[in-house]
Amino acid sequence: MFELKKKLAAFAAVTALAVGLPVTAGAQDQIKVGILSHDTGPFAQNGQGFHRGIEVYQALHGKSAGGREIEFVYRDIGGPNPAVGKRLAEELIVREKVQILGGFALSSEALAVGPIVEQTKTPAITFIASSPSVLAGSQYFLKSGQHIAQSSSAGATFARKQGAEKCYIVVSDYQPGYDAQKAFRKTFESEGGQIVGEVRVPLNTVDFAAIVEGIASTETDCINVFVPPGAPAIGLLRALAERGLVESNFVVGMGEAEDHILPQYDDSVVGFKGALYYAEALDNEENKTFIAKLKELYGPDTQPDFASASAYDGAHLIYEMVKSQEGKDWSGPDAVEAVKGLSWNGVRGPMKIDPETRELVQNIYLREVQKVDGKLQNAIVDQLEAVEAPSKEWMEN
Amino acid sequence: MEQFLASLAFIILYGGTYGAVLFIISVGLVMTMGLMRVPNLAHGAFAALGGYLTILLMNQAGANYFVAVPVAVILVAALGALAERTIYVRLYNIPELDQILLTVGIAFIFVGGLALTFGPNVFTIRLPEVLSGSVDLFGRSFPVYRVFLLAVGALIILGFWLVFDRTTLGAKLRAAVDNRSMAQATGINVERIVMLAFAAGTGLAALGGAIGAGLFPLEPLYPIKYLTIILIIVALSGFGNIKSSIVVAMVVGIADTAARYYLPELGGFAIYALVIAAVAMRPAGMFARQG
């Protein structure tokens, strides 16, 4: 009998550990945050942004909040590999005993980790993953990035505002590409424009000349693009520019030509536009402080990007969640509940968590690549305020 | 009709340039596969290195494009010769699986090294003024850069033809590819030939990596990312069959471009269909002698 009791106790302890229940009662004085990052592989740029955004936030706001010390633990997924992301998330929760998860460059990672987050009631903040289905994965998911349709639809609205009538859509052949394509098409058409062509380009495409040739043979005054940053984005934009289409069309994408990528382009990229929730040139206090500290920590040539900005705003959200539990036993679900409806000024401007959908309500900026004093940079040429994420029904129909 | 002719001109010129770069990058591997029977999976790494060295020479030493590219090519060729004498020479008599493991390991070392040195981002080589404009050909404008690639490709092909068919070195090389031990028995210094061929092959890969950067963007994953297409050229050419590799590279380049133009959504896969068909019907190489 005694033996059995011992076994049961051990079993209970193991299960408690496995599902991440607080084993020790009472208020801990430390909160551990696990960041699923990419320090190697094709998305290492995003991982670098995650590290920098968080480190800048800590440098500015200290390493504790609400009476608890906050420690970040990083794990490298190293490529588009949801299974590795899932394994690392388990390891972070079970072995490292993190109370909050963050990071998530890709939606596929967030989708894979969703069930673990739900089971262990661990709040998780996706910095970039922007697929409409991410938040449905668990009620404990929050975002510091965007819903992909916020930027895509805004791109279509901006194009219509500039008088674009006939648009061609080029997206990469993967889920985010389809979502972006759908949102752009729906908005552009509902605002009276016409989509004259759509093409999904295989992800492994490096030479876009043939695709661009197809667009050039169509009558367009607007081209919408959505391809992953890096080689595909550079290849596509250069091919468009080479064919003279950047000059003759309203070419709008998202993050294909952020400031730190611009040195990879020549002047033919001038005029390219990106609709996104963040812009390096934003003239608000938070962004100025953020950039100043970023340059102080990593050198004067360092430039912010949407990854570091999202990580910074994500870190703020994490700090707010920890603050909400001040003086109480840590409870993940309570922390998530506490920040629903929270609004604050991030480096991207005013942002708010919609308490119903948990999506962000935020501005979308239209940025245009311009040449100022011999240097290429993005200028903000227009903006839409307090853009909400579309409903699930809107995305599906 | 006019539309059709314009698209045809596009496919031939763009597909041709694509094929030319593919040929320049792959021919070294075709040659060394024939000579050494070592599947050098690190071949793409030498191409990447050529591109990155060009960037270094241009950005750090302020070299002109037309100086930086040949210097990078010579440096990589020298490194290739050194690597052949020190590393690859040990691979000739070991099992194939070990050869693959070792060369793919070298490729991964390059991937890591490039990421560490240059960061994870894509690097572009700034083209000089003369190459950045466009010219009118077949009634439409084409970028000078593409014409330049075609010209370099044609020069290399001409050079190969001269060396192979018209020089003693070429004859020795052909002899070594066809029957190594017999060549050795007739007094040909096969070791030296192998080293020269390896250096030439890596040098050409570096040339392809440098001038072809506009088509194959330089990034740390380059050595792995473009390995497939390089191996496709090698597989379709047959080991050591240089003349057929010219035709194969052009066919692959033009077929790929045409497929991407006419069927953009399937275009990326059309080339694999071609490979499957070709390998199934002519396993020794697309244009290999039968029997």
PDB file of N, CA and C in Angstrom, chain A residues 3-49:
ATOM      1  N   GLU A   3       3.907   1.404  -0.892  1.00  0.00           N
ATOM      2  CA  GLU A   3       4.600   1.443  -2.181  1.00  0.00           C
ATOM      3  C   GLU A   3       3.757   2.140  -3.248  1.00  0.00           C
ATOM      4  N   LEU A   4       2.482   1.733  -3.308  1.00  0.00           N
ATOM      5  CA  LEU A   4       1.595   2.272  -4.317  1.00  0.00           C
ATOM      6  C   LEU A   4       1.460   3.786  -4.156  1.00  0.00           C
ATOM      7  N   LYS A   5       1.309   4.208  -2.910  1.00  0.00           N
ATOM      8  CA  LYS A   5       1.159   5.636  -2.636  1.00  0.00           C
ATOM      9  C   LYS A   5       2.365   6.402  -3.161  1.00  0.00           C
ATOM     10  N   LYS A   6       3.528   5.817  -2.901  1.00  0.00           N
ATOM     11  CA  LYS A   6       4.762   6.467  -3.326  1.00  0.00           C
ATOM     12  C   LYS A   6       4.791   6.585  -4.849  1.00  0.00           C
ATOM     13  N   LYS A   7       4.377   5.453  -5.451  1.00  0.00           N
ATOM     14  CA  LYS A   7       4.353   5.450  -6.916  1.00  0.00           C
ATOM     15  C   LYS A   7       3.390   6.506  -7.449  1.00  0.00           C
ATOM     16  N   LEU A   8       2.224   6.562  -6.808  1.00  0.00           N
ATOM     17  CA  LEU A   8       1.219   7.533  -7.244  1.00  0.00           C
ATOM     18  C   LEU A   8       1.737   8.956  -7.105  1.00  0.00           C
ATOM     19  N   ALA A   9       2.403   9.193  -5.983  1.00  0.00           N
ATOM     20  CA  ALA A   9       2.931  10.538  -5.742  1.00  0.00           C
ATOM     21  C   ALA A   9       3.964  10.891  -6.808  1.00  0.00           C
ATOM     22  N   ALA A  10       4.809   9.912  -7.086  1.00  0.00           N
ATOM     23  CA  ALA A  10       5.826  10.151  -8.103  1.00  0.00           C
ATOM     24  C   ALA A  10       5.154  10.420  -9.443  1.00  0.00           C
ATOM     25  N   PHE A  11       4.126   9.615  -9.735  1.00  0.00           N
ATOM     26  CA  PHE A  11       3.400   9.773 -10.984  1.00  0.00           C
ATOM     27  C   PHE A  11       2.776  11.175 -11.075  1.00  0.00           C
ATOM     28  N   ALA A  12       2.169  11.584  -9.971  1.00  0.00           N
ATOM     29  CA  ALA A  12       1.534  12.906  -9.950  1.00  0.00           C
ATOM     30  C   ALA A  12       2.570  13.992 -10.188  1.00  0.00           C
ATOM     31  N   ALA A  13       3.717  13.825  -9.552  1.00  0.00           N
ATOM     32  CA  ALA A  13       4.759  14.839  -9.722  1.00  0.00           C
ATOM     33  C   ALA A  13       5.213  14.904 -11.169  1.00  0.00           C
ATOM     34  N   VAL A  14       5.360  13.694 -11.762  1.00  0.00           N
ATOM     35  CA  VAL A  14       5.812  13.651 -13.151  1.00  0.00           C
ATOM     36  C   VAL A  14       4.792  14.291 -14.071  1.00  0.00           C
ATOM     37  N   THR A  15       3.516  13.947 -13.880  1.00  0.00           N
ATOM     38  CA  THR A  15       2.503  14.540 -14.750  1.00  0.00           C
ATOM     39  C   THR A  15       2.423  16.043 -14.548  1.00  0.00           C
ATOM     40  N   ALA A  16       2.517  16.457 -13.287  1.00  0.00           N
ATOM     41  CA  ALA A  16       2.459  17.897 -13.022  1.00  0.00           C
ATOM     42  C   ALA A  16       3.579  18.583 -13.775  1.00  0.00           C
ATOM     43  N   LEU A  17       4.730  17.955 -13.758  1.00  0.00           N
ATOM     44  CA  LEU A  17       5.891  18.506 -14.446  1.00  0.00           C
ATOM     45  C   LEU A  17       5.625  18.565 -15.929  1.00  0.00           C
ATOM     46  N   ALA A  18       5.055  17.425 -16.435  1.00  0.00           N
ATOM     47  CA  ALA A  18       4.879  17.308 -17.877  1.00  0.00           C
ATOM     48  C   ALA A  18       3.880  18.322 -18.402  1.00  0.00           C
ATOM     49  N   VAL A  19       2.834  18.581 -17.633  1.00  0.00           N
ATOM     50  CA  VAL A  19       1.858  19.532 -18.133  1.00  0.00           C
ATOM     51  C   VAL A  19       2.161  20.942 -17.644  1.00  0.00           C
ATOM     52  N   GLY A  20       3.256  21.107 -16.958  1.00  0.00           N
ATOM     53  CA  GLY A  20       3.722  22.445 -16.626  1.00  0.00           C
ATOM     54  C   GLY A  20       2.938  23.116 -15.518  1.00  0.00           C
ATOM     55  N   LEU A  21       2.232  22.342 -14.715  1.00  0.00           N
ATOM     56  CA  LEU A  21       1.532  22.968 -13.598  1.00  0.00           C
ATOM     57  C   LEU A  21       2.556  23.486 -12.594  1.00  0.00           C
ATOM     58  N   PRO A  22       2.252  24.562 -11.919  1.00  0.00           N
ATOM     59  CA  PRO A  22       3.221  25.040 -10.940  1.00  0.00           C
ATOM     60  C   PRO A  22       3.400  24.003  -9.829  1.00  0.00           C
ATOM     61  N   VAL A  23       4.584  23.497  -9.691  1.00  0.00           N
ATOM     62  CA  VAL A  23       4.837  22.450  -8.711  1.00  0.00           C
ATOM     63  C   VAL A  23       5.004  23.075  -7.332  1.00  0.00           C
ATOM     64  N   THR A  24       5.711  24.206  -7.292  1.00  0.00           N
ATOM     65  CA  THR A  24       5.882  24.871  -6.009  1.00  0.00           C
ATOM     66  C   THR A  24       4.816  25.942  -5.879  1.00  0.00           C
ATOM     67  N   ALA A  25       4.170  25.999  -4.766  1.00  0.00           N
ATOM     68  CA  ALA A  25       3.149  27.013  -4.550  1.00  0.00           C
ATOM     69  C   ALA A  25       3.815  28.330  -4.161  1.00  0.00           C
ATOM     70  N   GLY A  26       3.007  29.392  -4.155  1.00  0.00           N
ATOM     71  CA  GLY A  26       3.544  30.685  -3.740  1.00  0.00           C
ATOM     72  C   GLY A  26       4.101  31.455  -4.920  1.00  0.00           C
ATOM     73  N   ALA A  27       4.269  32.760  -4.780  1.00  0.00           N
ATOM     74  CA  ALA A  27       4.721  33.619  -5.862  1.00  0.00           C
ATOM     75  C   ALA A  27       6.204  33.409  -6.121  1.00  0.00           C
ATOM     76  N   GLN A  28       6.510  32.959  -7.346  1.00  0.00           N
ATOM     77  CA  GLN A  28       7.927  32.856  -7.689  1.00  0.00           C
ATOM     78  C   GLN A  28       8.472  34.245  -7.935  1.00  0.00           C
ATOM     79  N   ASP A  29       9.762  34.402  -7.738  1.00  0.00           N
ATOM     80  CA  ASP A  29      10.303  35.729  -8.003  1.00  0.00           C
ATOM     81  C   ASP A  29      10.960  35.804  -9.377  1.00  0.00           C
ATOM     82  N   GLN A  30      10.773  34.734 -10.170  1.00  0.00           N
ATOM     83  CA  GLN A  30      11.328  34.804 -11.510  1.00  0.00           C
ATOM     84  C   GLN A  30      10.352  34.246 -12.537  1.00  0.00           C
ATOM     85  N   ILE A  31      10.280  34.912 -13.686  1.00  0.00           N
ATOM     86  CA  ILE A  31       9.481  34.413 -14.796  1.00  0.00           C
ATOM     87  C   ILE A  31      10.434  34.119 -15.935  1.00  0.00           C
ATOM     88  N   LYS A  32      10.315  32.903 -16.455  1.00  0.00           N
ATOM     89  CA  LYS A  32      11.177  32.554 -17.588  1.00  0.00           C
ATOM     90  C   LYS A  32      10.359  32.595 -18.867  1.00  0.00           C
ATOM     91  N   VAL A  33      10.930  33.204 -19.883  1.00  0.00           N
ATOM     92  CA  VAL A  33      10.256  33.317 -21.165  1.00  0.00           C
ATOM     93  C   VAL A  33      11.080  32.567 -22.210  1.00  0.00           C
ATOM     94  N   GLY A  34      10.483  31.585 -22.854  1.00  0.00           N
ATOM     95  CA  GLY A  34      11.188  30.822 -23.895  1.00  0.00           C
ATOM     96  C   GLY A  34      10.931  31.437 -25.254  1.00  0.00           C
ATOM     97  N   ILE A  35      11.999  31.744 -25.980  1.00  0.00           N
ATOM     98  CA  ILE A  35      11.834  32.336 -27.302  1.00  0.00           C
ATOM     99  C   ILE A  35      12.225  31.319 -28.366  1.00  0.00           C
ATOM    100  N   LEU A  36      11.256  30.960 -29.210  1.00  0.00           N
ATOM    101  CA  LEU A  36      11.550  30.083 -30.343  1.00  0.00           C
ATOM    102  C   LEU A  36      12.041  30.955 -31.483  1.00  0.00           C
ATOM    103  N   SER A  37      13.340  30.866 -31.733  1.00  0.00           N
ATOM    104  CA  SER A  37      13.975  31.799 -32.650  1.00  0.00           C
ATOM    105  C   SER A  37      14.580  31.053 -33.835  1.00  0.00           C
ATOM    106  N   HIS A  38      15.186  31.779 -34.735  1.00  0.00           N
ATOM    107  CA  HIS A  38      15.963  31.183 -35.818  1.00  0.00           C
ATOM    108  C   HIS A  38      17.329  31.843 -35.801  1.00  0.00           C
ATOM    109  N   ASP A  39      18.317  31.152 -35.261  1.00  0.00           N
ATOM    110  CA  ASP A  39      19.645  31.765 -35.225  1.00  0.00           C
ATOM    111  C   ASP A  39      20.494  31.308 -36.396  1.00  0.00           C
ATOM    112  N   THR A  40      20.044  30.231 -37.054  1.00  0.00           N
ATOM    113  CA  THR A  40      20.725  29.764 -38.253  1.00  0.00           C
ATOM    114  C   THR A  40      19.650  29.487 -39.290  1.00  0.00           C
ATOM    115  N   GLY A  41      20.084  29.192 -40.524  1.00  0.00           N
ATOM    116  CA  GLY A  41      19.118  28.833 -41.545  1.00  0.00           C
ATOM    117  C   GLY A  41      18.557  30.045 -42.255  1.00  0.00           C
ATOM    118  N   PRO A  42      17.603  29.796 -43.164  1.00  0.00           N
ATOM    119  CA  PRO A  42      17.135  30.874 -44.032  1.00  0.00           C
ATOM    120  C   PRO A  42      16.386  32.000 -43.307  1.00  0.00           C
ATOM    121  N   PHE A  43      15.955  31.784 -42.071  1.00  0.00           N
ATOM    122  CA  PHE A  43      15.200  32.838 -41.385  1.00  0.00           C
ATOM    123  C   PHE A  43      16.014  33.473 -40.258  1.00  0.00           C
ATOM    124  N   ALA A  44      17.340  33.319 -40.357  1.00  0.00           N
ATOM    125  CA  ALA A  44      18.215  33.824 -39.296  1.00  0.00           C
ATOM    126  C   ALA A  44      18.102  35.337 -39.130  1.00  0.00           C
ATOM    127  N   GLN A  45      17.743  36.016 -40.211  1.00  0.00           N
ATOM    128  CA  GLN A  45      17.559  37.472 -40.112  1.00  0.00           C
ATOM    129  C   GLN A  45      16.468  37.797 -39.097  1.00  0.00           C
ATOM    130  N   ASN A  46      15.363  37.021 -39.148  1.00  0.00           N
ATOM    131  CA  ASN A  46      14.285  37.242 -38.196  1.00  0.00           C
ATOM    132  C   ASN A  46      14.748  36.951 -36.773  1.00  0.00           C
ATOM    133  N   GLY A  47      15.536  35.867 -36.623  1.00  0.00           N
ATOM    134  CA  GLY A  47      16.027  35.508 -35.295  1.00  0.00           C
ATOM    135  C   GLY A  47      16.895  36.613 -34.716  1.00  0.00           C
ATOM    136  N   GLN A  48      17.732  37.174 -35.550  1.00  0.00           N
ATOM    137  CA  GLN A  48      18.579  38.285 -35.097  1.00  0.00           C
ATOM    138  C   GLN A  48      17.695  39.440 -34.616  1.00  0.00           C
ATOM    139  N   GLY A  49      16.632  39.697 -35.362  1.00  0.00           N
ATOM    140  CA  GLY A  49      15.692  40.739 -34.960  1.00  0.00           C
ATOM    141  C   GLY A  49      15.057  40.437 -33.612  1.00  0.00           C
TER     142      GLY A  49
END
